[in-house]
Coordinates of C-alpha atoms in Angstrom, one line a residue:
X17 CA 41.2 50.9 32.5
X18 CA 39.5 54.0 31.0
X19 CA 38.3 55.0 34.4
X20 CA 41.9 54.8 35.8
X21 CA 43.2 56.9 32.9
X22 CA 40.5 59.5 33.4
X23 CA 41.1 59.6 37.1
X24 CA 44.9 60.0 36.6
X25 CA 44.3 62.7 33.9
X26 CA 42.0 64.6 36.3
X27 CA 44.6 64.4 39.1
X28 CA 47.4 65.5 36.8
X29 CA 45.4 68.4 35.4
X30 CA 44.3 69.8 38.7
X31 CA 46.7 71.7 40.9
X32 CA 46.0 72.4 44.5
X33 CA 47.2 75.7 45.9
X34 CA 47.4 75.6 49.6
X35 CA 45.9 78.6 51.5
X36 CA 45.5 78.3 55.2
X37 CA 44.0 75.0 56.2
X38 CA 42.0 74.5 52.9
X39 CA 43.2 73.8 49.4
X40 CA 41.6 75.4 46.4
X41 CA 41.8 73.4 43.1
X42 CA 42.7 75.1 39.9
X43 CA 41.7 73.0 36.9
X44 CA 43.5 73.0 33.5
X45 CA 40.3 74.1 31.8
X46 CA 40.4 77.4 33.6
X47 CA 44.0 78.1 32.6
X48 CA 44.1 80.0 29.3
X49 CA 46.9 81.5 27.3
X50 CA 46.4 85.1 26.4
X51 CA 47.7 86.9 23.3
X52 CA 49.1 90.2 24.6
X53 CA 50.5 91.9 21.6
X54 CA 50.7 91.6 17.8
X55 CA 53.1 93.8 15.8
X56 CA 54.2 94.2 12.2
X57 CA 57.6 95.2 10.7
X58 CA 57.8 96.0 7.0
X59 CA 60.8 95.5 4.7
X60 CA 61.9 97.2 1.5
X61 CA 61.5 94.0 -0.6
X62 CA 57.7 93.8 0.3
X63 CA 58.0 91.1 2.9
X64 CA 57.0 91.8 6.5
X65 CA 57.3 90.2 9.9
X66 CA 54.3 89.6 12.1
X67 CA 55.0 88.9 15.7
X68 CA 52.5 87.6 18.3
X69 CA 53.3 87.3 22.0
X70 CA 51.4 84.7 24.1
X71 CA 51.6 84.6 27.9
X72 CA 51.1 81.2 29.5
X73 CA 49.1 80.9 32.7
X74 CA 51.3 81.5 35.7
X75 CA 51.2 79.0 38.6
X76 CA 53.5 80.3 41.2
X77 CA 54.4 77.7 43.8
X78 CA 57.0 79.7 45.6
X79 CA 56.8 79.8 49.4
X80 CA 55.2 82.7 51.2
X81 CA 58.7 83.8 52.3
X82 CA 59.9 84.3 48.7
X83 CA 58.9 87.2 46.6
X84 CA 60.2 85.6 43.4
X85 CA 57.6 84.6 40.8
X86 CA 57.7 82.8 37.5
X87 CA 56.3 83.8 34.1
X88 CA 56.4 81.9 30.8
X89 CA 55.3 82.6 27.3
X90 CA 56.3 82.6 23.7
X91 CA 56.8 85.0 20.7
X92 CA 56.0 83.8 17.2
X93 CA 57.6 85.7 14.4
X94 CA 56.2 84.9 11.0
X95 CA 57.9 86.1 7.8
X96 CA 55.2 86.8 5.1
X97 CA 55.3 87.9 1.5
X98 CA 53.5 91.0 0.2
X99 CA 50.4 88.9 -0.4
X100 CA 50.3 87.9 3.3
X101 CA 51.4 84.3 2.6
X102 CA 53.5 82.8 5.3
X103 CA 57.1 81.9 4.3
X104 CA 58.5 80.6 7.5
X105 CA 58.3 81.3 11.2
X106 CA 60.3 81.2 14.4
X107 CA 58.8 80.6 17.9
X108 CA 60.9 81.4 20.9
X109 CA 59.8 80.1 24.2
X110 CA 61.0 81.6 27.5
X111 CA 60.6 81.1 31.2
X112 CA 61.5 83.9 33.5
X113 CA 61.7 84.7 37.2
X114 CA 60.9 88.2 38.5
X115 CA 60.5 89.9 41.9
X116 CA 59.5 93.5 41.3
X117 CA 63.1 94.7 41.2
X118 CA 64.7 92.4 38.6
X119 CA 63.9 89.7 36.1
X120 CA 65.9 86.9 34.6
X121 CA 65.5 84.4 31.8
X122 CA 65.8 80.8 33.2
X123 CA 65.2 78.9 29.9
X124 CA 64.9 79.6 26.2
X125 CA 64.2 77.4 23.2
X126 CA 63.2 77.9 19.6
X127 CA 61.2 76.0 17.0
X128 CA 60.6 76.8 13.3
X129 CA 58.1 76.0 10.6
X130 CA 58.7 76.4 6.9
X131 CA 55.4 76.7 5.0
X132 CA 56.4 78.0 1.5
X133 CA 57.5 75.4 -1.1
X134 CA 60.7 77.4 -2.1
X135 CA 62.0 78.3 1.4
X136 CA 64.3 75.9 3.2
X137 CA 65.7 75.5 6.7
X138 CA 69.4 76.6 7.2
X139 CA 69.9 76.9 11.0
X140 CA 68.2 77.6 14.3
X141 CA 69.4 78.3 17.9
X142 CA 68.2 79.9 21.1
X143 CA 70.0 81.8 23.8
X144 CA 69.3 83.5 27.2
X145 CA 70.6 87.0 27.8
X146 CA 69.7 88.6 31.1
X147 CA 65.9 89.0 31.0
X148 CA 65.6 87.9 27.3
X149 CA 64.9 84.7 25.5
X150 CA 66.2 85.0 22.0
X151 CA 65.5 82.6 19.1
X152 CA 67.2 82.7 15.7
X153 CA 66.0 80.9 12.6
X154 CA 67.6 81.2 9.2
X155 CA 66.0 80.1 6.0
X156 CA 66.9 80.4 2.3
X157 CA 64.8 81.0 -0.8
X158 CA 65.9 78.6 -3.6
X159 CA 64.9 78.6 -7.4
X160 CA 66.3 75.9 -9.7
X161 CA 68.9 74.9 -7.1
X162 CA 70.2 78.4 -6.7
X163 CA 70.0 80.4 -3.4
X164 CA 68.1 83.6 -4.3
X165 CA 67.7 85.1 -0.8
X166 CA 68.7 84.2 2.8
X167 CA 66.7 85.6 5.7
X168 CA 67.2 85.3 9.5
X169 CA 64.3 85.8 11.9
X170 CA 65.5 87.0 15.4
X171 CA 62.6 86.7 17.9
X172 CA 63.3 88.2 21.3
X173 CA 60.9 87.7 24.2
X174 CA 61.6 90.0 27.2
X175 CA 60.3 89.9 30.7
X176 CA 60.3 93.1 32.8
X177 CA 60.7 93.3 36.6
X178 CA 56.9 92.9 37.1
X179 CA 56.5 89.8 34.9
X180 CA 55.2 91.6 31.8
X181 CA 56.3 90.0 28.5
X182 CA 57.1 92.0 25.4

């Protein structure tokens, strides 16, 4: 049974890209995500937002007659206090098509993670807008049952006409 599972896993993880009469396998172990950009935005209250963009490996299976390609990635936005401790984060995931002239967001989703004891989940949603995947996560800071602060993270992942994510 283990051999069958291993064989099935190997078949699932390998993707063959046809080229002429031969096929060249691409194995999952060779596909790596790459972090392309980390930025910081500082606020008056001492908190700051750290954002990290990750580009997923692109496997374009479009026919040779189509110039449209696919790109996917995510943007993690982490709200941190002045000590650098994470309060909560939003991760927006986007899939895009592009062709050198235009790009379009085809799917968007968002997840959140609350890491500080006194910050609580309020709401989250994702949306597509043109060439953007946008995730919104709202959290609130509570002390003794009273809301002290409410903060929304808006994480926007954009794909340009050449497939570059920002």
